Amino acid sequence: MNIKKHIPNTITLLNLFCGCIAVVFVSKDQFEMAFFFVCLGIFLDFFDGFFARLFKVSGPLGLQLDSLADMVTSGVVPGFVMFKMIQSSSVYMSEGYLQFFPYLGFIITLGSCFRLAKFNIDTRQTDSFIGLPTPANALFILSLPLVKEYYSGESLMVLEILTEKWVLLLISLFSAYILNAEIPLFSLKIKKFNFKDNALQVIFLISSLLFLVFLDYLAIPLVIIFYVLLSVINNKFLKK
């Protein structure tokens, strides 16, 4: 029995397990713990591919398993978080058709599912991405309740924005759009060890580190937005 060939799929299943745990924590409004397990799942998601390439055991089963695990960790969990956020902002709408409004948060889950399915058959995304990857989108969405919790006392604007149901719906719609938009996003992989070929990656990584040092949880959505904007600028003005 070749144990090596089972290691990548085992790591993928641990990613799925982290997503399942995160769902339970979201159901209890424990968003910080949910964020932690989603981060752990994303970390494992990186290493399943790494070990598959290292042991040369990549195959179609691993590819499909990876997408199914990501569907929970980076698809169901952020959709559920948005459902809970809209629900808490709409407690006064308990009657009529508006009681179904929070379910629109699962638009994120639908967009994530479409993104993952499209990624599996898109041969253009081997070295870079087209549309925001689902893990990045998941981190963006899961950071929102944490920003609301830790920064609402410092800024009433943050509280008003993140408790307004229509703003949350727009975020959900934009999330589903940016996941599937035909926008090339630069890769974070460093292939050549010189600044000229990696200037964009270095600028992004240094900026992200500064955001995280000074802004804590608020840095996460800002880093994701900065990544998309930097990619758009690169596509329009810098890319030859």
PDB file of C-alpha atoms in Angstrom:
ATOM      1  CA  MET A   1       0.000   0.000   0.000  1.00  0.00           C
ATOM      2  CA  ASN A   2       1.439   3.344  -1.118  1.00  0.00           C
ATOM      3  CA  ILE A   3       0.772   5.731   1.772  1.00  0.00           C
ATOM      4  CA  LYS A   4       2.164   8.738  -0.122  1.00  0.00           C
ATOM      5  CA  LYS A   5      -0.668   8.762  -2.642  1.00  0.00           C
ATOM      6  CA  HIS A   6      -3.237   9.162   0.147  1.00  0.00           C
ATOM      7  CA  ILE A   7      -1.544  12.093   1.909  1.00  0.00           C
ATOM      8  CA  PRO A   8      -2.822  14.889  -0.418  1.00  0.00           C
ATOM      9  CA  ASN A   9      -6.427  13.630  -0.304  1.00  0.00           C
ATOM     10  CA  THR A  10      -6.232  13.286   3.474  1.00  0.00           C
ATOM     11  CA  ILE A  11      -5.120  16.919   3.722  1.00  0.00           C
ATOM     12  CA  THR A  12      -8.014  17.891   1.439  1.00  0.00           C
ATOM     13  CA  LEU A  13     -10.463  16.072   3.704  1.00  0.00           C
ATOM     14  CA  LEU A  14      -9.011  17.931   6.695  1.00  0.00           C
ATOM     15  CA  ASN A  15      -9.745  21.157   4.808  1.00  0.00           C
ATOM     16  CA  LEU A  16     -13.348  19.958   4.462  1.00  0.00           C
ATOM     17  CA  PHE A  17     -13.431  19.067   8.163  1.00  0.00           C
ATOM     18  CA  CYS A  18     -12.292  22.611   9.035  1.00  0.00           C
ATOM     19  CA  GLY A  19     -15.101  23.970   6.867  1.00  0.00           C
ATOM     20  CA  CYS A  20     -17.655  21.809   8.688  1.00  0.00           C
ATOM     21  CA  ILE A  21     -16.394  23.049  12.053  1.00  0.00           C
ATOM     22  CA  ALA A  22     -16.569  26.641  10.790  1.00  0.00           C
ATOM     23  CA  VAL A  23     -20.230  26.124   9.817  1.00  0.00           C
ATOM     24  CA  VAL A  24     -21.010  25.072  13.401  1.00  0.00           C
ATOM     25  CA  PHE A  25     -19.277  28.150  14.830  1.00  0.00           C
ATOM     26  CA  VAL A  26     -21.127  30.460  12.414  1.00  0.00           C
ATOM     27  CA  SER A  27     -24.429  28.923  13.562  1.00  0.00           C
ATOM     28  CA  LYS A  28     -23.471  29.987  17.096  1.00  0.00           C
ATOM     29  CA  ASP A  29     -22.409  33.495  15.973  1.00  0.00           C
ATOM     30  CA  GLN A  30     -18.817  32.705  16.955  1.00  0.00           C
ATOM     31  CA  PHE A  31     -17.346  34.375  13.893  1.00  0.00           C
ATOM     32  CA  GLU A  32     -13.777  34.629  15.169  1.00  0.00           C
ATOM     33  CA  MET A  33     -13.530  30.852  15.641  1.00  0.00           C
ATOM     34  CA  ALA A  34     -15.159  30.346  12.234  1.00  0.00           C
ATOM     35  CA  PHE A  35     -12.562  32.673  10.716  1.00  0.00           C
ATOM     36  CA  PHE A  36      -9.757  30.693  12.366  1.00  0.00           C
ATOM     37  CA  PHE A  37     -10.971  27.348  10.982  1.00  0.00           C
ATOM     38  CA  VAL A  38     -11.508  28.779   7.503  1.00  0.00           C
ATOM     39  CA  CYS A  39      -7.926  30.117   7.594  1.00  0.00           C
ATOM     40  CA  LEU A  40      -6.726  26.671   8.677  1.00  0.00           C
ATOM     41  CA  GLY A  41      -8.738  25.063   5.880  1.00  0.00           C
ATOM     42  CA  ILE A  42      -7.230  27.455   3.307  1.00  0.00           C
ATOM     43  CA  PHE A  43      -3.760  26.681   4.659  1.00  0.00           C
ATOM     44  CA  LEU A  44      -4.419  22.965   4.195  1.00  0.00           C
ATOM     45  CA  ASP A  45      -5.861  23.650   0.739  1.00  0.00           C
ATOM     46  CA  PHE A  46      -2.496  25.058  -0.301  1.00  0.00           C
ATOM     47  CA  PHE A  47      -0.557  22.065   0.961  1.00  0.00           C
ATOM     48  CA  ASP A  48      -2.701  19.327  -0.588  1.00  0.00           C
ATOM     49  CA  GLY A  49      -1.630  20.519  -4.032  1.00  0.00           C
ATOM     50  CA  PHE A  50       1.944  20.979  -2.852  1.00  0.00           C
ATOM     51  CA  PHE A  51       2.219  17.388  -1.631  1.00  0.00           C
ATOM     52  CA  ALA A  52       0.402  16.037  -4.691  1.00  0.00           C
ATOM     53  CA  ARG A  53       3.068  17.625  -6.888  1.00  0.00           C
ATOM     54  CA  LEU A  54       5.884  16.631  -4.518  1.00  0.00           C
ATOM     55  CA  PHE A  55       4.877  12.957  -4.473  1.00  0.00           C
ATOM     56  CA  LYS A  56       3.758  13.053  -8.132  1.00  0.00           C
ATOM     57  CA  VAL A  57       0.326  11.655  -7.303  1.00  0.00           C
ATOM     58  CA  SER A  58      -1.862  14.347  -8.893  1.00  0.00           C
ATOM     59  CA  GLY A  59      -5.006  12.985 -10.481  1.00  0.00           C
ATOM     60  CA  PRO A  60      -8.639  13.703 -11.344  1.00  0.00           C
ATOM     61  CA  LEU A  61      -9.889  12.383  -8.000  1.00  0.00           C
ATOM     62  CA  GLY A  62      -7.774  14.894  -6.090  1.00  0.00           C
ATOM     63  CA  LEU A  63      -8.942  17.722  -8.349  1.00  0.00           C
ATOM     64  CA  GLN A  64     -12.622  16.961  -7.774  1.00  0.00           C
ATOM     65  CA  LEU A  65     -12.126  16.330  -4.057  1.00  0.00           C
ATOM     66  CA  ASP A  66     -10.327  19.665  -3.716  1.00  0.00           C
ATOM     67  CA  SER A  67     -13.232  21.549  -5.291  1.00  0.00           C
ATOM     68  CA  LEU A  68     -15.800  19.762  -3.131  1.00  0.00           C
ATOM     69  CA  ALA A  69     -13.865  20.622   0.032  1.00  0.00           C
ATOM     70  CA  ASP A  70     -13.450  24.240  -1.082  1.00  0.00           C
ATOM     71  CA  MET A  71     -17.165  24.393  -1.767  1.00  0.00           C
ATOM     72  CA  VAL A  72     -17.790  24.016   1.967  1.00  0.00           C
ATOM     73  CA  THR A  73     -14.858  25.948   3.415  1.00  0.00           C
ATOM     74  CA  SER A  74     -14.839  28.789   0.872  1.00  0.00           C
ATOM     75  CA  GLY A  75     -18.403  28.580  -0.436  1.00  0.00           C
ATOM     76  CA  VAL A  76     -20.960  27.488   2.141  1.00  0.00           C
ATOM     77  CA  VAL A  77     -19.260  29.167   5.120  1.00  0.00           C
ATOM     78  CA  PRO A  78     -19.058  32.717   3.659  1.00  0.00           C
ATOM     79  CA  GLY A  79     -22.628  32.420   2.362  1.00  0.00           C
ATOM     80  CA  PHE A  80     -23.797  31.361   5.825  1.00  0.00           C
ATOM     81  CA  VAL A  81     -21.873  34.254   7.418  1.00  0.00           C
ATOM     82  CA  MET A  82     -23.597  36.727   5.119  1.00  0.00           C
ATOM     83  CA  PHE A  83     -26.956  35.092   5.870  1.00  0.00           C
ATOM     84  CA  LYS A  84     -26.329  35.640   9.592  1.00  0.00           C
ATOM     85  CA  MET A  85     -25.190  39.242   9.073  1.00  0.00           C
ATOM     86  CA  ILE A  86     -28.253  40.158   7.016  1.00  0.00           C
ATOM     87  CA  GLN A  87     -30.481  38.304   9.471  1.00  0.00           C
ATOM     88  CA  SER A  88     -29.099  40.303  12.404  1.00  0.00           C
ATOM     89  CA  SER A  89     -29.629  43.542  10.481  1.00  0.00           C
ATOM     90  CA  SER A  90     -33.206  42.600   9.599  1.00  0.00           C
ATOM     91  CA  VAL A  91     -34.655  41.395  12.895  1.00  0.00           C
ATOM     92  CA  TYR A  92     -37.562  43.773  12.546  1.00  0.00           C
ATOM     93  CA  MET A  93     -38.603  42.187   9.228  1.00  0.00           C
ATOM     94  CA  SER A  94     -40.082  39.009  10.662  1.00  0.00           C
ATOM     95  CA  GLU A  95     -43.266  39.032   8.606  1.00  0.00           C
ATOM     96  CA  GLY A  96     -44.092  38.838   4.917  1.00  0.00           C
ATOM     97  CA  TYR A  97     -41.707  38.184   2.092  1.00  0.00           C
ATOM     98  CA  LEU A  98     -38.923  40.187   3.782  1.00  0.00           C
ATOM     99  CA  GLN A  99     -38.358  37.323   6.202  1.00  0.00           C
ATOM    100  CA  PHE A 100     -36.656  35.554   3.291  1.00  0.00           C
ATOM    101  CA  PHE A 101     -34.284  38.485   2.633  1.00  0.00           C
ATOM    102  CA  PRO A 102     -31.341  37.020   4.638  1.00  0.00           C
ATOM    103  CA  TYR A 103     -31.274  33.959   2.364  1.00  0.00           C
ATOM    104  CA  LEU A 104     -29.956  36.223  -0.386  1.00  0.00           C
ATOM    105  CA  GLY A 105     -26.616  36.042   1.407  1.00  0.00           C
ATOM    106  CA  PHE A 106     -26.240  32.573  -0.120  1.00  0.00           C
ATOM    107  CA  ILE A 107     -25.746  34.277  -3.486  1.00  0.00           C
ATOM    108  CA  ILE A 108     -22.092  34.118  -2.408  1.00  0.00           C
ATOM    109  CA  THR A 109     -22.329  30.314  -2.165  1.00  0.00           C
ATOM    110  CA  LEU A 110     -23.886  30.091  -5.630  1.00  0.00           C
ATOM    111  CA  GLY A 111     -21.171  32.313  -7.107  1.00  0.00           C
ATOM    112  CA  SER A 112     -18.488  30.239  -5.373  1.00  0.00           C
ATOM    113  CA  CYS A 113     -19.922  26.999  -6.738  1.00  0.00           C
ATOM    114  CA  PHE A 114     -19.950  28.352 -10.288  1.00  0.00           C
ATOM    115  CA  ARG A 115     -16.392  29.668  -9.858  1.00  0.00           C
ATOM    116  CA  LEU A 116     -15.065  26.312  -8.636  1.00  0.00           C
ATOM    117  CA  ALA A 117     -16.760  24.376 -11.425  1.00  0.00           C
ATOM    118  CA  LYS A 118     -15.446  26.805 -14.030  1.00  0.00           C
ATOM    119  CA  PHE A 119     -11.930  26.647 -12.591  1.00  0.00           C
ATOM    120  CA  ASN A 120     -11.790  22.865 -13.065  1.00  0.00           C
ATOM    121  CA  ILE A 121     -12.282  23.148 -16.821  1.00  0.00           C
ATOM    122  CA  ASP A 122     -10.470  26.441 -17.458  1.00  0.00           C
ATOM    123  CA  THR A 123      -6.969  25.778 -18.805  1.00  0.00           C
ATOM    124  CA  ARG A 124      -6.044  29.478 -18.620  1.00  0.00           C
ATOM    125  CA  GLN A 125      -5.652  29.507 -14.824  1.00  0.00           C
ATOM    126  CA  THR A 126      -2.531  27.433 -14.325  1.00  0.00           C
ATOM    127  CA  ASP A 127      -0.157  30.259 -13.304  1.00  0.00           C
ATOM    128  CA  SER A 128      -2.582  33.075 -12.467  1.00  0.00           C
ATOM    129  CA  PHE A 129      -6.271  33.598 -11.780  1.00  0.00           C
ATOM    130  CA  ILE A 130      -9.218  34.918 -13.739  1.00  0.00           C
ATOM    131  CA  GLY A 131     -11.696  36.237 -11.207  1.00  0.00           C
ATOM    132  CA  LEU A 132     -11.143  36.296  -7.461  1.00  0.00           C
ATOM    133  CA  PRO A 133     -10.222  32.863  -6.014  1.00  0.00           C
ATOM    134  CA  THR A 134     -12.804  31.462  -3.597  1.00  0.00           C
ATOM    135  CA  PRO A 135     -10.397  31.362  -0.589  1.00  0.00           C
ATOM    136  CA  ALA A 136      -9.658  35.091  -0.965  1.00  0.00           C
ATOM    137  CA  ASN A 137     -13.359  35.834  -1.237  1.00  0.00           C
ATOM    138  CA  ALA A 138     -14.073  33.700   1.838  1.00  0.00           C
ATOM    139  CA  LEU A 139     -11.499  35.631   3.890  1.00  0.00           C
ATOM    140  CA  PHE A 140     -13.045  38.902   2.727  1.00  0.00           C
ATOM    141  CA  ILE A 141     -16.564  37.893   3.771  1.00  0.00           C
ATOM    142  CA  LEU A 142     -15.533  36.299   7.076  1.00  0.00           C
ATOM    143  CA  SER A 143     -13.580  39.401   8.041  1.00  0.00           C
ATOM    144  CA  LEU A 144     -16.712  41.592   7.854  1.00  0.00           C
ATOM    145  CA  PRO A 145     -18.380  40.499  11.139  1.00  0.00           C
ATOM    146  CA  LEU A 146     -14.993  40.815  12.865  1.00  0.00           C
ATOM    147  CA  VAL A 147     -14.527  44.348  11.537  1.00  0.00           C
ATOM    148  CA  LYS A 148     -18.052  45.113  12.694  1.00  0.00           C
ATOM    149  CA  GLU A 149     -17.332  43.737  16.168  1.00  0.00           C
ATOM    150  CA  TYR A 150     -13.919  45.311  16.737  1.00  0.00           C
ATOM    151  CA  TYR A 151     -14.255  48.635  14.902  1.00  0.00           C
ATOM    152  CA  SER A 152     -17.888  49.683  15.359  1.00  0.00           C
ATOM    153  CA  GLY A 153     -16.987  51.324  18.678  1.00  0.00           C
ATOM    154  CA  GLU A 154     -14.383  53.465  16.926  1.00  0.00           C
ATOM    155  CA  SER A 155     -16.428  54.338  13.865  1.00  0.00           C
ATOM    156  CA  LEU A 156     -20.200  54.638  13.658  1.00  0.00           C
ATOM    157  CA  MET A 157     -19.852  54.611   9.876  1.00  0.00           C
ATOM    158  CA  VAL A 158     -18.473  51.055   9.983  1.00  0.00           C
ATOM    159  CA  LEU A 159     -21.396  49.963  12.162  1.00  0.00           C
ATOM    160  CA  GLU A 160     -23.955  51.643   9.891  1.00  0.00           C
ATOM    161  CA  ILE A 161     -22.470  50.144   6.730  1.00  0.00           C
ATOM    162  CA  LEU A 162     -22.182  46.597   8.052  1.00  0.00           C
ATOM    163  CA  THR A 163     -25.668  46.573   9.575  1.00  0.00           C
ATOM    164  CA  GLU A 164     -27.457  47.922   6.496  1.00  0.00           C
ATOM    165  CA  LYS A 165     -29.200  45.049   4.731  1.00  0.00           C
ATOM    166  CA  TRP A 166     -29.028  46.663   1.283  1.00  0.00           C
ATOM    167  CA  VAL A 167     -25.278  47.244   1.590  1.00  0.00           C
ATOM    168  CA  LEU A 168     -24.814  43.617   2.628  1.00  0.00           C
ATOM    169  CA  LEU A 169     -26.882  42.498  -0.362  1.00  0.00           C
ATOM    170  CA  LEU A 170     -24.711  44.612  -2.681  1.00  0.00           C
ATOM    171  CA  ILE A 171     -21.597  43.058  -1.153  1.00  0.00           C
ATOM    172  CA  SER A 172     -23.079  39.596  -1.793  1.00  0.00           C
ATOM    173  CA  LEU A 173     -23.870  40.436  -5.421  1.00  0.00           C
ATOM    174  CA  PHE A 174     -20.457  41.981  -5.996  1.00  0.00           C
ATOM    175  CA  SER A 175     -18.819  38.950  -4.379  1.00  0.00           C
ATOM    176  CA  ALA A 176     -20.568  36.574  -6.800  1.00  0.00           C
ATOM    177  CA  TYR A 177     -19.613  38.863  -9.690  1.00  0.00           C
ATOM    178  CA  ILE A 178     -15.921  39.300  -8.846  1.00  0.00           C
ATOM    179  CA  LEU A 179     -15.538  35.543  -8.354  1.00  0.00           C
ATOM    180  CA  ASN A 180     -16.570  34.946 -11.960  1.00  0.00           C
ATOM    181  CA  ALA A 181     -15.502  38.161 -13.662  1.00  0.00           C
ATOM    182  CA  GLU A 182     -13.120  37.913 -16.619  1.00  0.00           C
ATOM    183  CA  ILE A 183     -10.505  39.922 -14.737  1.00  0.00           C
ATOM    184  CA  PRO A 184      -6.969  38.485 -14.778  1.00  0.00           C
ATOM    185  CA  LEU A 185      -5.375  38.649 -11.328  1.00  0.00           C
ATOM    186  CA  PHE A 186      -1.618  38.402 -11.016  1.00  0.00           C
ATOM    187  CA  SER A 187      -0.073  35.335  -9.441  1.00  0.00           C
ATOM    188  CA  LEU A 188       1.700  35.548  -6.092  1.00  0.00           C
ATOM    189  CA  LYS A 189       4.162  32.849  -7.146  1.00  0.00           C
ATOM    190  CA  ILE A 190       7.776  34.022  -7.424  1.00  0.00           C
ATOM    191  CA  LYS A 191       9.521  32.197 -10.266  1.00  0.00           C
ATOM    192  CA  LYS A 192      12.648  34.297 -10.761  1.00  0.00           C
ATOM    193  CA  PHE A 193      14.601  35.728  -7.857  1.00  0.00           C
ATOM    194  CA  ASN A 194      14.957  39.313  -9.030  1.00  0.00           C
ATOM    195  CA  PHE A 195      13.003  42.469  -8.239  1.00  0.00           C
ATOM    196  CA  LYS A 196      12.233  43.427 -11.839  1.00  0.00           C
ATOM    197  CA  ASP A 197      10.220  40.268 -12.544  1.00  0.00           C
ATOM    198  CA  ASN A 198       8.521  40.300  -9.138  1.00  0.00           C
ATOM    199  CA  ALA A 199       8.009  44.003  -8.457  1.00  0.00           C
ATOM    200  CA  LEU A 200       4.220  43.677  -8.356  1.00  0.00           C
ATOM    201  CA  GLN A 201       4.310  40.734  -5.965  1.00  0.00           C
ATOM    202  CA  VAL A 202       6.847  42.440  -3.681  1.00  0.00           C
ATOM    203  CA  ILE A 203       4.829  45.668  -3.547  1.00  0.00           C
ATOM    204  CA  PHE A 204       1.683  43.725  -2.762  1.00  0.00           C
ATOM    205  CA  LEU A 205       3.261  41.551  -0.062  1.00  0.00           C
ATOM    206  CA  ILE A 206       4.960  44.488   1.696  1.00  0.00           C
ATOM    207  CA  SER A 207       1.751  46.561   1.563  1.00  0.00           C
ATOM    208  CA  SER A 208      -0.274  43.618   2.894  1.00  0.00           C
ATOM    209  CA  LEU A 209       2.158  43.141   5.776  1.00  0.00           C
ATOM    210  CA  LEU A 210       1.892  46.828   6.705  1.00  0.00           C
ATOM    211  CA  PHE A 211      -1.911  46.630   6.557  1.00  0.00           C
ATOM    212  CA  LEU A 212      -1.914  43.614   8.878  1.00  0.00           C
ATOM    213  CA  VAL A 213       0.515  45.194  11.365  1.00  0.00           C
ATOM    214  CA  PHE A 214      -1.403  48.460  11.716  1.00  0.00           C
ATOM    215  CA  LEU A 215      -5.031  47.555  10.988  1.00  0.00           C
ATOM    216  CA  ASP A 216      -5.548  44.017  12.342  1.00  0.00           C
ATOM    217  CA  TYR A 217      -8.841  42.514  11.050  1.00  0.00           C
ATOM    218  CA  LEU A 218      -9.639  45.633   9.012  1.00  0.00           C
ATOM    219  CA  ALA A 219      -6.567  44.834   6.934  1.00  0.00           C
ATOM    220  CA  ILE A 220      -8.119  41.682   5.461  1.00  0.00           C
ATOM    221  CA  PRO A 221     -10.856  43.248   3.291  1.00  0.00           C
ATOM    222  CA  LEU A 222      -8.470  46.089   2.383  1.00  0.00           C
ATOM    223  CA  VAL A 223      -5.785  43.619   1.243  1.00  0.00           C
ATOM    224  CA  ILE A 224      -8.294  41.749  -0.964  1.00  0.00           C
ATOM    225  CA  ILE A 225      -9.559  45.012  -2.492  1.00  0.00           C
ATOM    226  CA  PHE A 226      -5.971  46.198  -3.001  1.00  0.00           C
ATOM    227  CA  TYR A 227      -5.119  42.917  -4.743  1.00  0.00           C
ATOM    228  CA  VAL A 228      -7.969  43.333  -7.231  1.00  0.00           C
ATOM    229  CA  LEU A 229      -7.219  47.024  -7.864  1.00  0.00           C
ATOM    230  CA  LEU A 230      -3.496  46.360  -8.321  1.00  0.00           C
ATOM    231  CA  SER A 231      -4.327  43.609 -10.814  1.00  0.00           C
ATOM    232  CA  VAL A 232      -6.626  45.935 -12.782  1.00  0.00           C
ATOM    233  CA  ILE A 233      -3.921  48.648 -12.852  1.00  0.00           C
ATOM    234  CA  ASN A 234      -1.390  46.064 -13.944  1.00  0.00           C
ATOM    235  CA  ASN A 235      -3.640  44.831 -16.748  1.00  0.00           C
ATOM    236  CA  LYS A 236      -4.393  48.317 -18.063  1.00  0.00           C
ATOM    237  CA  PHE A 237      -1.163  50.240 -17.615  1.00  0.00           C
ATOM    238  CA  LEU A 238       1.789  48.061 -16.599  1.00  0.00           C
ATOM    239  CA  LYS A 239       1.421  44.774 -18.456  1.00  0.00           C
ATOM    240  CA  LYS A 240       3.206  44.642 -21.769  1.00  0.00           C
TER     241      LYS A 240
END
